[in-house]
Coordinates of C-alpha atoms in Angstrom, one line a residue:
X22 CA 17.8 -85.6 7.4
X23 CA 14.3 -86.5 6.4
X24 CA 12.5 -84.1 3.7
X25 CA 9.5 -83.4 6.2
X26 CA 12.0 -82.4 9.2
X27 CA 13.1 -79.6 6.7
X28 CA 9.8 -78.7 5.5
X29 CA 8.5 -78.4 8.9
X30 CA 11.6 -75.9 10.1
X31 CA 11.3 -74.0 7.4
X32 CA 8.1 -73.0 5.4
X33 CA 6.7 -71.2 8.7
X34 CA 9.9 -68.6 9.2
X35 CA 9.8 -68.4 4.9
X36 CA 6.1 -67.6 5.5
X37 CA 6.6 -65.2 8.2
X38 CA 8.8 -63.4 6.4
X39 CA 6.8 -63.0 3.1
X40 CA 4.1 -61.3 5.5
X41 CA 6.1 -59.1 7.3
X42 CA 7.7 -58.1 4.4
X43 CA 4.7 -57.5 2.7
X44 CA 3.5 -55.5 5.7
X45 CA 6.3 -53.4 6.3
X46 CA 6.4 -52.2 2.9
X47 CA 3.0 -51.0 3.1
X48 CA 3.2 -49.5 6.4
X49 CA 5.9 -46.9 8.0
X50 CA 6.8 -48.6 11.0
X51 CA 7.4 -46.5 14.1
X52 CA 9.4 -47.7 17.5
X53 CA 7.2 -50.2 18.8
X54 CA 8.6 -52.9 21.9
X55 CA 7.4 -56.4 21.8
X56 CA 5.3 -56.3 24.7
X57 CA 2.0 -57.7 23.3
X58 CA -0.3 -59.5 25.9
X59 CA -0.7 -62.8 24.0
X60 CA -4.3 -64.4 23.4
X61 CA -3.3 -67.9 23.8
X62 CA -1.7 -67.3 27.1
X63 CA -5.0 -65.2 28.9
X64 CA -7.7 -67.0 27.8
X65 CA -10.9 -65.4 29.3
X66 CA -12.9 -67.9 31.6
X67 CA -10.2 -69.8 32.1
X68 CA -8.9 -71.2 35.7
X69 CA -5.3 -70.4 36.5
X70 CA -2.4 -70.0 38.8
X71 CA 0.9 -68.3 37.7
X72 CA 4.5 -69.0 39.5
X73 CA 6.9 -66.5 38.7
X74 CA 10.8 -66.7 39.4
X75 CA 10.5 -65.5 42.9
X76 CA 8.2 -68.2 43.9
X77 CA 9.7 -70.9 41.8
X78 CA 12.8 -70.1 43.8
X79 CA 11.3 -72.0 47.2
X80 CA 10.9 -75.1 45.0
X81 CA 14.4 -74.9 43.6
X82 CA 15.2 -78.5 45.3
X83 CA 12.1 -80.0 43.8
X84 CA 10.2 -81.4 40.6
X85 CA 7.4 -79.9 38.7
X86 CA 5.3 -82.7 39.9
X87 CA 6.0 -81.4 44.0
X88 CA 5.1 -77.8 42.6
X89 CA 1.6 -79.0 41.4
X90 CA 1.0 -81.6 44.1
X91 CA 1.8 -79.1 46.8
X92 CA 0.9 -75.3 45.5
X93 CA -1.5 -76.6 42.3
X94 CA -3.8 -78.8 43.9
X95 CA -3.2 -81.4 41.6
X96 CA -3.6 -85.3 42.1
X97 CA 0.0 -86.8 41.2
X98 CA 0.3 -90.4 40.6
X99 CA 3.7 -91.7 42.0
X100 CA 5.4 -93.2 44.4
X101 CA 8.2 -91.3 45.9
X102 CA 11.7 -89.3 44.6
X103 CA 12.4 -90.0 41.2
X104 CA 9.8 -91.9 40.4
X105 CA 7.3 -92.1 37.6
X106 CA 5.1 -89.2 38.3
X107 CA 1.9 -88.0 36.1
X108 CA -1.0 -85.6 36.8
X109 CA -4.7 -86.4 36.9
X110 CA -6.6 -82.9 36.6
X111 CA -10.2 -82.8 37.4
X112 CA -10.5 -86.7 37.0
X113 CA -8.9 -86.7 33.8
X114 CA -6.0 -89.3 32.8
X115 CA -2.6 -88.6 32.6
X116 CA -2.7 -88.0 28.6
X117 CA -5.3 -85.1 29.4
X118 CA -2.7 -82.7 30.4
X119 CA -0.5 -81.0 28.0
X120 CA 2.8 -79.5 29.3
X121 CA 4.4 -77.1 27.1
X122 CA 7.9 -75.6 27.2
X123 CA 8.4 -72.0 25.4
X124 CA 5.0 -72.8 23.5
X125 CA 5.3 -76.4 22.2
X126 CA 4.6 -79.8 23.5
X127 CA 6.8 -81.7 25.4
X128 CA 4.7 -85.4 25.7
X129 CA 6.0 -88.3 24.2
X130 CA 4.2 -89.0 21.0
X131 CA 4.2 -92.8 21.5
X132 CA 3.2 -92.3 25.2
X133 CA 0.9 -89.5 25.0
X134 CA 1.8 -88.2 28.2
X135 CA 4.7 -86.8 30.9
X136 CA 7.1 -87.8 33.3
X137 CA 6.8 -85.2 35.9
X138 CA 9.4 -86.1 38.0
X139 CA 11.9 -85.6 35.1
X140 CA 11.3 -81.6 35.2
X141 CA 13.2 -79.6 37.1
X142 CA 11.3 -76.4 38.7
X143 CA 14.3 -74.2 37.9
X144 CA 14.0 -75.5 34.0
X145 CA 11.4 -72.3 33.4
X146 CA 11.2 -68.8 34.8
X147 CA 7.4 -68.8 34.9
X148 CA 4.9 -71.5 35.0
X149 CA 1.5 -71.5 34.6
X150 CA -1.5 -74.0 35.4
X151 CA -4.5 -73.7 33.5
X152 CA -7.1 -76.1 34.4
X153 CA -10.0 -77.2 31.7
X154 CA -10.4 -77.9 28.6
X155 CA -8.1 -75.8 25.9
X156 CA -7.9 -77.7 23.1
X157 CA -9.2 -74.8 20.8
X158 CA -6.0 -72.7 21.2
X159 CA -3.4 -75.5 21.9
X160 CA -4.5 -78.7 20.3
X161 CA -4.6 -82.6 21.5
X162 CA -4.5 -83.6 24.9
X163 CA -5.5 -80.5 26.8
X164 CA -8.5 -82.2 28.0
X165 CA -8.1 -81.7 31.8
X166 CA -5.3 -78.7 32.3
X167 CA -2.7 -77.0 30.8
X168 CA 0.7 -76.8 32.0
X169 CA 3.0 -73.9 30.6
X170 CA 6.8 -73.6 31.2
X171 CA 8.4 -70.3 29.9
X172 CA 12.1 -68.8 29.4
X173 CA 12.0 -64.8 28.8
X174 CA 15.0 -62.7 27.9
X175 CA 15.6 -59.7 30.8
X176 CA 17.4 -57.3 28.9
X177 CA 18.8 -55.1 31.3
X178 CA 22.6 -54.7 31.5
X179 CA 23.5 -57.5 34.1
X180 CA 25.7 -60.2 35.8
X181 CA 23.7 -62.7 37.5
X182 CA 25.0 -65.9 39.2
X183 CA 23.2 -68.1 41.6
X184 CA 24.3 -71.5 43.2
X185 CA 21.8 -74.1 44.8
X186 CA 23.1 -76.8 47.0
X187 CA 21.0 -79.3 49.0
X188 CA 21.3 -82.3 51.2
X189 CA 18.8 -84.6 52.6
X190 CA 17.6 -88.1 53.5
X191 CA 18.3 -91.3 51.8
X192 CA 21.5 -89.8 50.3
X193 CA 19.7 -86.9 48.3
X194 CA 22.1 -84.4 46.7
X195 CA 21.3 -81.8 44.5
X196 CA 23.8 -79.1 43.0
X197 CA 22.2 -75.8 41.1
X198 CA 24.5 -73.3 39.1
X199 CA 23.1 -71.0 36.9
X200 CA 24.9 -67.9 35.1
X201 CA 23.1 -64.7 33.0
X202 CA 24.9 -62.2 31.3
X203 CA 23.7 -59.8 28.8
X204 CA 23.0 -55.8 27.9
X205 CA 19.9 -54.3 26.2
X206 CA 20.7 -55.9 22.6
X207 CA 21.7 -59.7 23.7
X208 CA 21.4 -62.0 26.7
X209 CA 22.3 -65.3 27.6
X210 CA 21.4 -67.6 30.8
X211 CA 23.2 -70.8 31.3
X212 CA 21.9 -73.5 33.9
X213 CA 23.2 -76.6 35.2
X214 CA 21.1 -79.1 37.6
X215 CA 22.6 -82.5 39.0
X216 CA 20.5 -84.8 41.5
X217 CA 21.3 -88.1 42.7
X218 CA 19.7 -90.2 45.8
X219 CA 19.9 -93.7 46.9
X220 CA 16.3 -93.5 48.2
X221 CA 16.4 -96.4 50.5
X222 CA 14.0 -95.5 53.2
X223 CA 12.1 -97.8 55.4
X224 CA 8.7 -98.8 55.2
X225 CA 6.1 -100.2 56.5
X226 CA 3.7 -103.1 54.8
X227 CA 0.9 -103.5 57.8
X228 CA 0.5 -103.2 61.6
X229 CA 2.8 -105.7 62.9
X230 CA 5.0 -106.3 60.3
X231 CA 8.7 -105.7 60.3
X232 CA 9.6 -102.5 58.1
X233 CA 11.8 -103.3 55.1
X234 CA 13.9 -101.3 53.1
X235 CA 13.7 -100.3 49.7
X236 CA 16.2 -101.8 47.5
X237 CA 17.0 -100.9 43.6
X238 CA 15.7 -97.6 44.3
X239 CA 19.1 -94.8 43.4
X240 CA 18.7 -92.3 40.9
X241 CA 20.9 -89.9 39.2
X242 CA 19.5 -86.8 36.7
X243 CA 21.1 -84.1 34.8
X244 CA 20.3 -81.1 32.9
X245 CA 21.8 -78.5 31.0
X246 CA 19.8 -75.4 29.6
X247 CA 21.1 -72.5 27.5
X248 CA 18.8 -69.7 26.4
X249 CA 20.0 -67.1 24.0
X250 CA 18.0 -63.7 23.1
X251 CA 19.2 -61.5 20.8
X252 CA 17.4 -58.0 20.2
X253 CA 18.7 -56.1 17.3
X254 CA 15.8 -53.3 17.5
X255 CA 12.8 -52.8 18.9
X256 CA 10.7 -54.4 16.2
X257 CA 12.2 -58.0 16.3
X258 CA 14.1 -60.1 18.8
X259 CA 15.1 -63.7 18.1
X260 CA 15.4 -66.5 21.5
X261 CA 17.0 -70.0 21.2
X262 CA 16.3 -72.9 23.8
X263 CA 18.6 -75.9 24.4
X264 CA 17.8 -78.6 26.8
X265 CA 19.8 -81.9 27.5
X266 CA 18.4 -83.9 29.8
X267 CA 19.7 -87.4 31.4
X268 CA 18.2 -89.6 33.7
X269 CA 19.1 -93.2 35.2
X270 CA 17.0 -94.5 37.9
X271 CA 16.6 -98.0 39.4
X272 CA 12.8 -99.1 39.8
X273 CA 12.4 -101.0 43.0
X274 CA 10.0 -104.0 43.9
X275 CA 6.5 -103.5 44.7
X276 CA 5.8 -104.8 48.2
X277 CA 4.8 -108.4 46.8
X278 CA 8.4 -108.6 45.0
X279 CA 11.2 -109.7 46.6
X280 CA 13.5 -108.0 44.7
X281 CA 13.9 -106.3 41.3
X282 CA 16.6 -105.6 38.7
X283 CA 14.5 -103.1 36.8
X284 CA 16.3 -99.8 35.8
X285 CA 15.0 -96.9 33.1
X286 CA 17.4 -94.7 31.1
X287 CA 15.8 -91.3 29.7
X288 CA 17.7 -89.2 27.0
X289 CA 16.3 -86.0 25.9
X290 CA 17.4 -83.2 23.7
X291 CA 15.3 -80.3 22.9
X292 CA 15.8 -77.0 20.7
X293 CA 13.4 -74.2 20.2
X294 CA 14.1 -71.5 17.9
X295 CA 11.7 -68.4 18.2
X296 CA 11.2 -65.1 16.5
X297 CA 9.0 -62.0 17.2
X298 CA 7.9 -59.1 15.1
X299 CA 6.2 -56.2 15.9
X300 CA 4.6 -54.5 13.0
X301 CA 2.1 -51.6 12.6
X302 CA 0.0 -54.1 11.6
X303 CA 0.2 -56.4 14.5
X304 CA 2.1 -58.8 16.3
X305 CA 4.1 -61.8 14.4
X306 CA 5.2 -65.1 16.7
X307 CA 6.9 -68.1 14.7
X308 CA 8.9 -70.8 15.9
X309 CA 10.4 -74.0 15.3
X310 CA 11.2 -76.6 17.6
X311 CA 13.1 -80.1 17.6
X312 CA 12.9 -82.6 20.2
X313 CA 14.8 -85.9 20.2
X314 CA 14.1 -88.5 23.3
X315 CA 14.9 -92.4 23.8
X316 CA 14.1 -94.5 27.0
X317 CA 16.2 -97.6 27.5
X318 CA 14.1 -100.1 30.0
X319 CA 15.8 -103.0 31.2
X320 CA 15.0 -106.1 33.6
X321 CA 18.1 -108.5 34.3
X322 CA 15.6 -111.1 36.0
X323 CA 14.0 -111.5 33.1
X324 CA 16.5 -110.6 30.2
X325 CA 14.3 -108.0 28.7
X326 CA 16.0 -105.0 27.0
X327 CA 13.4 -102.8 25.2
X328 CA 14.6 -99.4 23.8
X329 CA 12.7 -96.6 22.1
X330 CA 13.1 -93.3 20.5
X331 CA 11.2 -90.9 18.9
X332 CA 12.7 -87.7 17.2
X333 CA 9.5 -84.9 16.5
X334 CA 10.0 -81.4 14.6
X335 CA 7.4 -79.0 15.0
X336 CA 6.9 -75.3 13.5
X337 CA 4.0 -72.4 14.1
X338 CA 2.8 -69.4 13.4
X339 CA 1.1 -67.0 14.8
X340 CA -0.5 -63.3 13.8
X341 CA -2.4 -61.0 16.7
X342 CA -3.9 -57.9 15.9
X343 CA -2.8 -54.9 17.7
X344 CA -4.2 -52.9 20.6
X345 CA -5.5 -50.8 22.1
X346 CA -8.8 -51.7 20.4
X347 CA -11.4 -53.3 22.3
X348 CA -11.3 -56.5 19.6
X349 CA -8.3 -58.3 19.2
X350 CA -8.2 -61.5 17.0
X351 CA -5.4 -64.2 16.2
X352 CA -4.8 -66.5 13.5
X353 CA -2.3 -69.3 13.7
X354 CA -0.9 -72.5 11.8
X355 CA 1.4 -75.6 13.4
X356 CA 2.5 -78.6 11.8
X357 CA 4.6 -81.6 13.4
X358 CA 6.6 -84.4 12.0
X359 CA 7.1 -87.5 14.4
X360 CA 9.1 -90.3 13.6
X361 CA 9.5 -92.9 16.0
X362 CA 11.1 -96.6 16.7
X363 CA 10.6 -99.3 19.0
X364 CA 11.0 -102.9 19.4
X365 CA 7.0 -103.1 19.5
X366 CA 6.7 -101.7 16.6
X367 CA 7.2 -103.9 13.1
X368 CA 8.9 -100.9 11.3
X369 CA 9.8 -97.0 12.0
X370 CA 6.3 -95.3 12.5
X371 CA 5.7 -91.9 11.0
X372 CA 3.0 -89.3 11.9
X373 CA 2.3 -85.7 10.5
X374 CA -0.2 -83.5 12.1
X375 CA -1.2 -80.1 11.1
X376 CA -3.6 -77.3 12.6
X377 CA -5.2 -74.0 11.7
X378 CA -6.4 -71.9 14.5
X379 CA -7.7 -69.1 15.3
X380 CA -9.2 -66.9 18.2
X381 CA -11.1 -63.5 18.6
X382 CA -11.2 -61.6 22.0
X383 CA -13.1 -58.4 23.0
X384 CA -13.1 -56.4 26.4
X385 CA -14.8 -53.6 27.3
X386 CA -16.1 -52.2 30.5
X387 CA -17.7 -54.7 32.8
X388 CA -17.8 -57.7 29.9
X389 CA -15.1 -59.7 28.1
X390 CA -16.0 -62.4 25.7
X391 CA -13.8 -64.5 23.5
X392 CA -14.3 -67.1 20.8
X393 CA -11.6 -69.6 19.5
X394 CA -11.8 -72.9 16.7
X395 CA -9.6 -75.2 15.7
X396 CA -9.5 -77.4 12.8
X397 CA -6.6 -80.2 12.9
X398 CA -5.4 -83.3 10.8
X399 CA -3.5 -86.2 11.0
X400 CA -2.0 -87.8 8.0
X401 CA -4.4 -85.2 6.1
X402 CA -7.8 -86.7 7.6
X403 CA -9.7 -84.3 9.5
X404 CA -9.9 -84.4 13.2
X405 CA -13.2 -82.7 14.7
X406 CA -13.7 -79.1 14.2
X407 CA -13.2 -77.4 18.0
X408 CA -14.7 -74.5 19.1
X409 CA -14.5 -72.7 22.6
X410 CA -16.3 -69.6 24.1
X411 CA -15.0 -67.8 27.4
X412 CA -16.6 -65.0 29.1
X413 CA -16.2 -62.7 32.1
X414 CA -18.4 -60.2 33.7
X415 CA -17.8 -58.2 36.4
X416 CA -20.7 -58.3 38.7
X417 CA -19.3 -55.7 41.2
X418 CA -15.7 -54.2 41.7
X419 CA -15.1 -56.7 43.8
X420 CA -16.7 -59.5 42.0
X421 CA -16.3 -61.6 38.9
X422 CA -17.9 -64.3 37.3
X423 CA -16.4 -66.1 34.6
X424 CA -17.4 -69.2 32.3
X425 CA -16.2 -71.3 29.5
X426 CA -17.7 -74.0 27.1
X427 CA -15.0 -76.0 24.8
X428 CA -14.9 -79.0 22.9
X429 CA -11.9 -81.2 23.4
X430 CA -9.9 -84.2 22.0
X431 CA -7.0 -86.2 22.2
X432 CA -5.5 -87.9 19.1
X433 CA -4.6 -91.6 19.4
X434 CA -0.6 -92.3 20.7
X435 CA 1.2 -94.0 18.0
X436 CA 1.4 -97.4 20.5
X437 CA -2.3 -97.1 20.8
X438 CA -2.3 -96.9 16.9
X439 CA 0.9 -99.5 16.0
X440 CA 1.9 -101.6 18.6
X441 CA 2.0 -105.1 18.2
X442 CA -0.1 -106.7 19.4
X443 CA -2.4 -104.7 20.6
X444 CA -2.4 -101.6 18.2
X445 CA -5.3 -100.3 16.5
X446 CA -4.8 -98.4 13.4
X447 CA -8.6 -98.1 13.1
X448 CA -9.1 -96.4 16.8
X449 CA -10.9 -93.2 17.2
X450 CA -9.6 -89.9 19.1
X451 CA -11.1 -89.1 22.5
X452 CA -13.8 -86.2 22.2
X453 CA -16.3 -84.6 24.4
X454 CA -17.2 -81.5 25.9
X455 CA -16.5 -79.6 28.8
X456 CA -17.9 -76.5 30.7
X457 CA -17.2 -74.9 34.3
X458 CA -17.9 -71.2 35.8
X459 CA -16.5 -69.7 38.4
X460 CA -17.4 -67.0 40.8
X461 CA -14.3 -65.1 42.7
X462 CA -14.0 -62.2 44.8
X463 CA -11.3 -60.1 46.1
X464 CA -11.9 -57.7 49.1
X465 CA -9.1 -55.2 50.2
X466 CA -8.9 -53.1 53.7
X467 CA -5.8 -51.3 55.3
X468 CA -3.1 -54.2 54.9
X469 CA -5.4 -57.1 54.8
X470 CA -6.4 -58.8 51.7
X471 CA -8.7 -61.8 51.3
X472 CA -9.6 -63.0 47.9
X473 CA -11.9 -66.3 47.4
X474 CA -13.2 -68.5 44.4
X475 CA -15.7 -71.2 43.4
X476 CA -15.5 -73.2 40.5
X477 CA -17.7 -75.9 39.0
X478 CA -17.0 -77.9 36.3
X479 CA -18.7 -81.1 34.1
X480 CA -17.0 -82.8 31.1
X481 CA -18.1 -86.2 29.1
X482 CA -15.5 -88.0 26.6
X483 CA -16.3 -90.3 24.7
X484 CA -14.5 -93.2 23.0
X485 CA -12.2 -93.4 26.1
X486 CA -9.2 -95.3 24.9
X487 CA -8.6 -98.0 27.1
X488 CA -6.1 -101.3 27.2
X489 CA -8.2 -104.3 27.8
X490 CA -8.3 -107.7 26.9
X491 CA -11.3 -108.4 24.6
X492 CA -13.5 -111.6 23.8
X493 CA -11.4 -113.9 22.0
X494 CA -8.0 -112.1 22.7
X495 CA -5.1 -113.3 25.0
X496 CA -3.4 -110.0 25.2
X497 CA -4.3 -106.4 26.0
X498 CA -5.4 -103.8 23.2
X499 CA -5.7 -100.4 22.9
X500 CA -9.6 -100.0 22.3
X501 CA -12.5 -97.2 22.5
X502 CA -14.7 -98.9 25.0
X503 CA -15.6 -96.6 27.5
X504 CA -17.5 -93.0 28.1
X505 CA -16.5 -90.8 31.2
X506 CA -18.2 -88.2 33.1
X507 CA -16.2 -85.6 35.2
X508 CA -18.0 -83.3 37.1
X509 CA -17.3 -81.6 40.6
X510 CA -16.1 -78.3 42.2
X511 CA -13.0 -76.6 43.3
X512 CA -13.4 -74.0 46.6
X513 CA -10.2 -71.7 47.0
X514 CA -9.5 -69.1 49.6
X515 CA -6.6 -66.7 50.2
X516 CA -6.2 -64.2 53.2
X517 CA -3.2 -62.0 53.8
X518 CA -2.3 -59.2 55.8
X519 CA 0.5 -57.2 57.5
X520 CA 1.3 -56.0 61.1
X521 CA 4.6 -54.2 62.0
X522 CA 7.1 -55.9 60.4
X523 CA 5.0 -59.4 60.2
X524 CA 3.2 -60.7 57.4
X525 CA 1.0 -63.6 57.4
X526 CA -0.4 -65.3 54.3
X527 CA -2.7 -68.3 54.2
X528 CA -4.3 -70.5 51.6
X529 CA -6.4 -73.3 51.5
X530 CA -8.5 -75.2 49.0
X531 CA -10.9 -78.4 48.7
X532 CA -11.6 -80.1 45.6
X533 CA -14.8 -82.7 45.0
X534 CA -14.3 -84.6 42.1
X535 CA -16.7 -87.5 40.8
X536 CA -15.1 -89.2 37.5
X537 CA -17.2 -92.1 36.4
X538 CA -16.9 -94.7 34.0
X539 CA -20.4 -94.7 32.2
X540 CA -19.9 -98.3 30.5
X541 CA -19.8 -101.4 32.4
X542 CA -16.5 -103.3 31.6
X543 CA -15.3 -107.0 32.2
X544 CA -11.5 -106.4 31.8
X545 CA -10.2 -104.3 33.7
X546 CA -14.0 -104.9 35.5
X547 CA -15.4 -101.6 36.1
X548 CA -19.4 -101.2 36.7
X549 CA -20.9 -98.5 35.3
X550 CA -21.0 -95.4 37.3
X551 CA -17.8 -96.6 39.4
X552 CA -15.3 -93.8 40.0
X553 CA -12.2 -94.3 38.1
X554 CA -9.2 -95.9 39.3
X555 CA -6.8 -93.6 41.1
X556 CA -9.1 -90.6 40.9
X557 CA -9.9 -89.8 44.8
X558 CA -13.5 -87.7 45.5
X559 CA -12.1 -85.1 48.0
X560 CA -8.6 -83.6 48.1
X561 CA -8.0 -80.4 50.3
X562 CA -4.7 -78.8 51.0
X563 CA -3.8 -75.9 53.2
X564 CA -0.7 -73.4 53.4
X565 CA 0.4 -71.3 56.4
X566 CA 3.3 -68.8 56.0
X567 CA 4.9 -66.3 58.5
X568 CA 7.7 -63.9 57.4
X569 CA 9.6 -61.2 59.8
X570 CA 12.2 -59.5 58.0
X571 CA 14.5 -62.3 56.4
X572 CA 13.0 -65.2 58.6
X573 CA 10.0 -66.9 56.8
X574 CA 8.4 -70.2 58.2
X575 CA 6.0 -72.1 56.2
X576 CA 3.3 -75.2 57.0
X577 CA 1.3 -76.9 54.1
X578 CA -1.0 -79.7 54.4
X579 CA -2.6 -82.1 51.9
X580 CA -5.4 -84.4 52.4
X581 CA -6.3 -86.7 49.6
X582 CA -9.5 -89.4 50.2
X583 CA -10.0 -92.9 49.4
X584 CA -9.1 -94.2 46.0
X585 CA -9.8 -97.2 43.8
X586 CA -6.3 -99.6 43.0
X587 CA -6.4 -102.2 40.1
X588 CA -6.2 -104.9 42.8
X589 CA -7.0 -103.1 46.0
X590 CA -8.5 -99.9 47.9
X591 CA -6.1 -97.1 48.6
X592 CA -6.8 -96.0 52.0
X593 CA -7.1 -92.1 52.5
X594 CA -4.0 -89.9 53.8
X595 CA -2.7 -86.5 54.6
X596 CA 0.9 -85.1 54.5
X597 CA 2.4 -82.2 56.2
X598 CA 5.4 -80.5 55.1
X599 CA 7.4 -77.6 57.2
X600 CA 9.9 -75.0 56.2
X601 CA 12.1 -72.4 57.5
X602 CA 14.3 -70.4 55.8
X603 CA 16.2 -66.9 56.5
X604 CA 18.0 -64.8 53.9
X605 CA 20.4 -62.4 54.7
X606 CA 22.5 -59.8 52.6
X607 CA 25.8 -59.9 52.0
X608 CA 27.2 -56.6 50.4
X609 CA 23.5 -56.2 49.0
X610 CA 23.8 -59.9 47.4
X611 CA 21.0 -62.3 49.2
X612 CA 21.8 -65.4 50.5
X613 CA 19.4 -68.1 51.8
X614 CA 19.7 -70.7 54.3
X615 CA 16.7 -73.4 54.5
X616 CA 15.4 -76.4 56.5
X617 CA 12.5 -78.6 55.1
X618 CA 10.6 -81.4 56.7
X619 CA 8.8 -83.8 54.1
X620 CA 6.1 -86.0 55.9
X621 CA 6.4 -84.1 59.2
X622 CA 4.0 -86.5 60.7
X623 CA 5.6 -89.7 59.5
X624 CA 2.4 -91.0 57.5
X625 CA 2.4 -94.5 56.1
X626 CA 0.4 -94.6 52.9
X627 CA 0.3 -95.3 49.1
X628 CA -0.5 -93.2 46.2
X629 CA 0.0 -96.1 43.5
X630 CA -1.0 -99.7 45.4
X631 CA 1.9 -101.8 46.4
X632 CA 4.3 -98.9 45.9
X633 CA 5.1 -97.7 49.3
X634 CA 6.0 -93.7 50.1
X635 CA 8.6 -92.7 52.2
X636 CA 8.3 -91.4 55.5
X637 CA 9.7 -88.6 57.3
X638 CA 12.7 -86.6 55.6
X639 CA 14.6 -83.9 55.8
X640 CA 16.7 -81.9 53.3
X641 CA 18.8 -78.4 54.1
X642 CA 20.6 -76.3 51.9
X643 CA 22.2 -72.6 50.6
X644 CA 21.0 -70.8 48.3
X645 CA 23.3 -68.1 46.9
X646 CA 22.5 -65.1 44.4
X647 CA 25.0 -62.6 42.6
X648 CA 23.6 -59.9 40.9
X649 CA 25.3 -57.2 39.1
X650 CA 24.7 -54.2 37.0
X651 CA 27.1 -54.3 34.1
X652 CA 28.1 -51.1 31.9
X653 CA 26.1 -50.3 28.9

């Protein structure tokens, strides 16, 4: 194994041991439980959403892309079940959403983005979406938003088994099995996911033209996750997370192609090792990760076989001071080493990234203030110093004001630097400033609850990287050729009430996003001040849920305004989803039956031009849960 891998894995853990050993030799430790609120997970001024394990269960048969699109108000660029799905938050690109798994980034260092259709919702026990810039705390890529997937140990004496089975339209079959066992010292959680589908739906090209059936669109995905936890005492906790993922999918033809023989195989193996230590002087959190991922794209029609693979090793150490002081501060260091190879590189490429980051938070009375700072290096060269300031103020007992200002950046990917032809080793990072402010309120009366929020945001990014054909070139290349200005507002409202045994819950949201290119371009052709490709200005959603005892009925509706494609415009569209489920008990063990109707009104629409979306689809299944306390 390369020496840089070993250094990345070991130096932070060794450094942590030295610090902790010195602290424990100075201070006499008392019994302290590891439960500190982490500054990075609860940044002041941030606009965030959170889904716990119970809420995740409703999306057990879906990917993270589906969750964000239906619940998070995020625009997902995809073209159906199992297709490549990437996010656009507040008019940002796919590389502007940083995705974390247990605190470490999942993005491909070659592409700079992540296919969200490959992430099953059940792979995490909690999911958090935080919109807005967060580079100061989490690093490159957190320009538009941050998506965090976490697994945590439940140190109770228990035996827990769950299964999920569903069948649906177009040969869609899913099976999930999980088992958790442990006590107050150790815990084990194992999960297996399988999904397959033919995905051979009928679609309409245009009015008056006979419908066609999608071909070469089958998929098969498998995931195996293993979480192990060990807590030898109140001061220490160790965790090991393992994730093996395999995906095989065919890539269907567009509406202007007669057939396709393209396919893609994705393989990924991920390890994360964590150590948390609670000392009198504060909380120490060290983690090391090793991720390896390969993609094999092939197209028999043109004789193309394009393999690529990367290995990344990461290490991180974070120290946070102890409460209950009004002032809390955090200091961290991180390092990663990547090795990548592809037919598009002249040789195996490597990259080292390091960063120091710090944050200070103060909360007292009506006020809250947080300042964060990050200094990063790539191959020993400094990247822009990144500050962030967050503010919270309670205007009244029911109304809050939040604000955040941050500088953000995205480092160029390996493909943008080294692909032949077209890579540019001298390309600059994307960087700029973002600002946002939120006014929110919550009012309760008897058994009713109403909450609302209004957010305004503004972001300017310089050196935006685009692949284009420059004058005198015959090929596409990566260049810092434009500036992008994103601004807009987000409106949210929620009302919940209870009468007798009935529970009603409604959620509404509207986003106005104006994200414009500020520099006129020839290829791709863009006018100055023109809206970015695949970025609708208007988005809206609504969800109504009615529950009575074990019965729950839900209807959600989403609207997306018109957008620009590369070759042609994309009309506005709206999609509805209905779900009914019933939960009963068998000897105190829950059993849930559900039926879901997707695209309930059989809309014909496109999210990606020339890539049709399926019409009405059904999905039905059963969830079983066995939960038993075990002897100590």
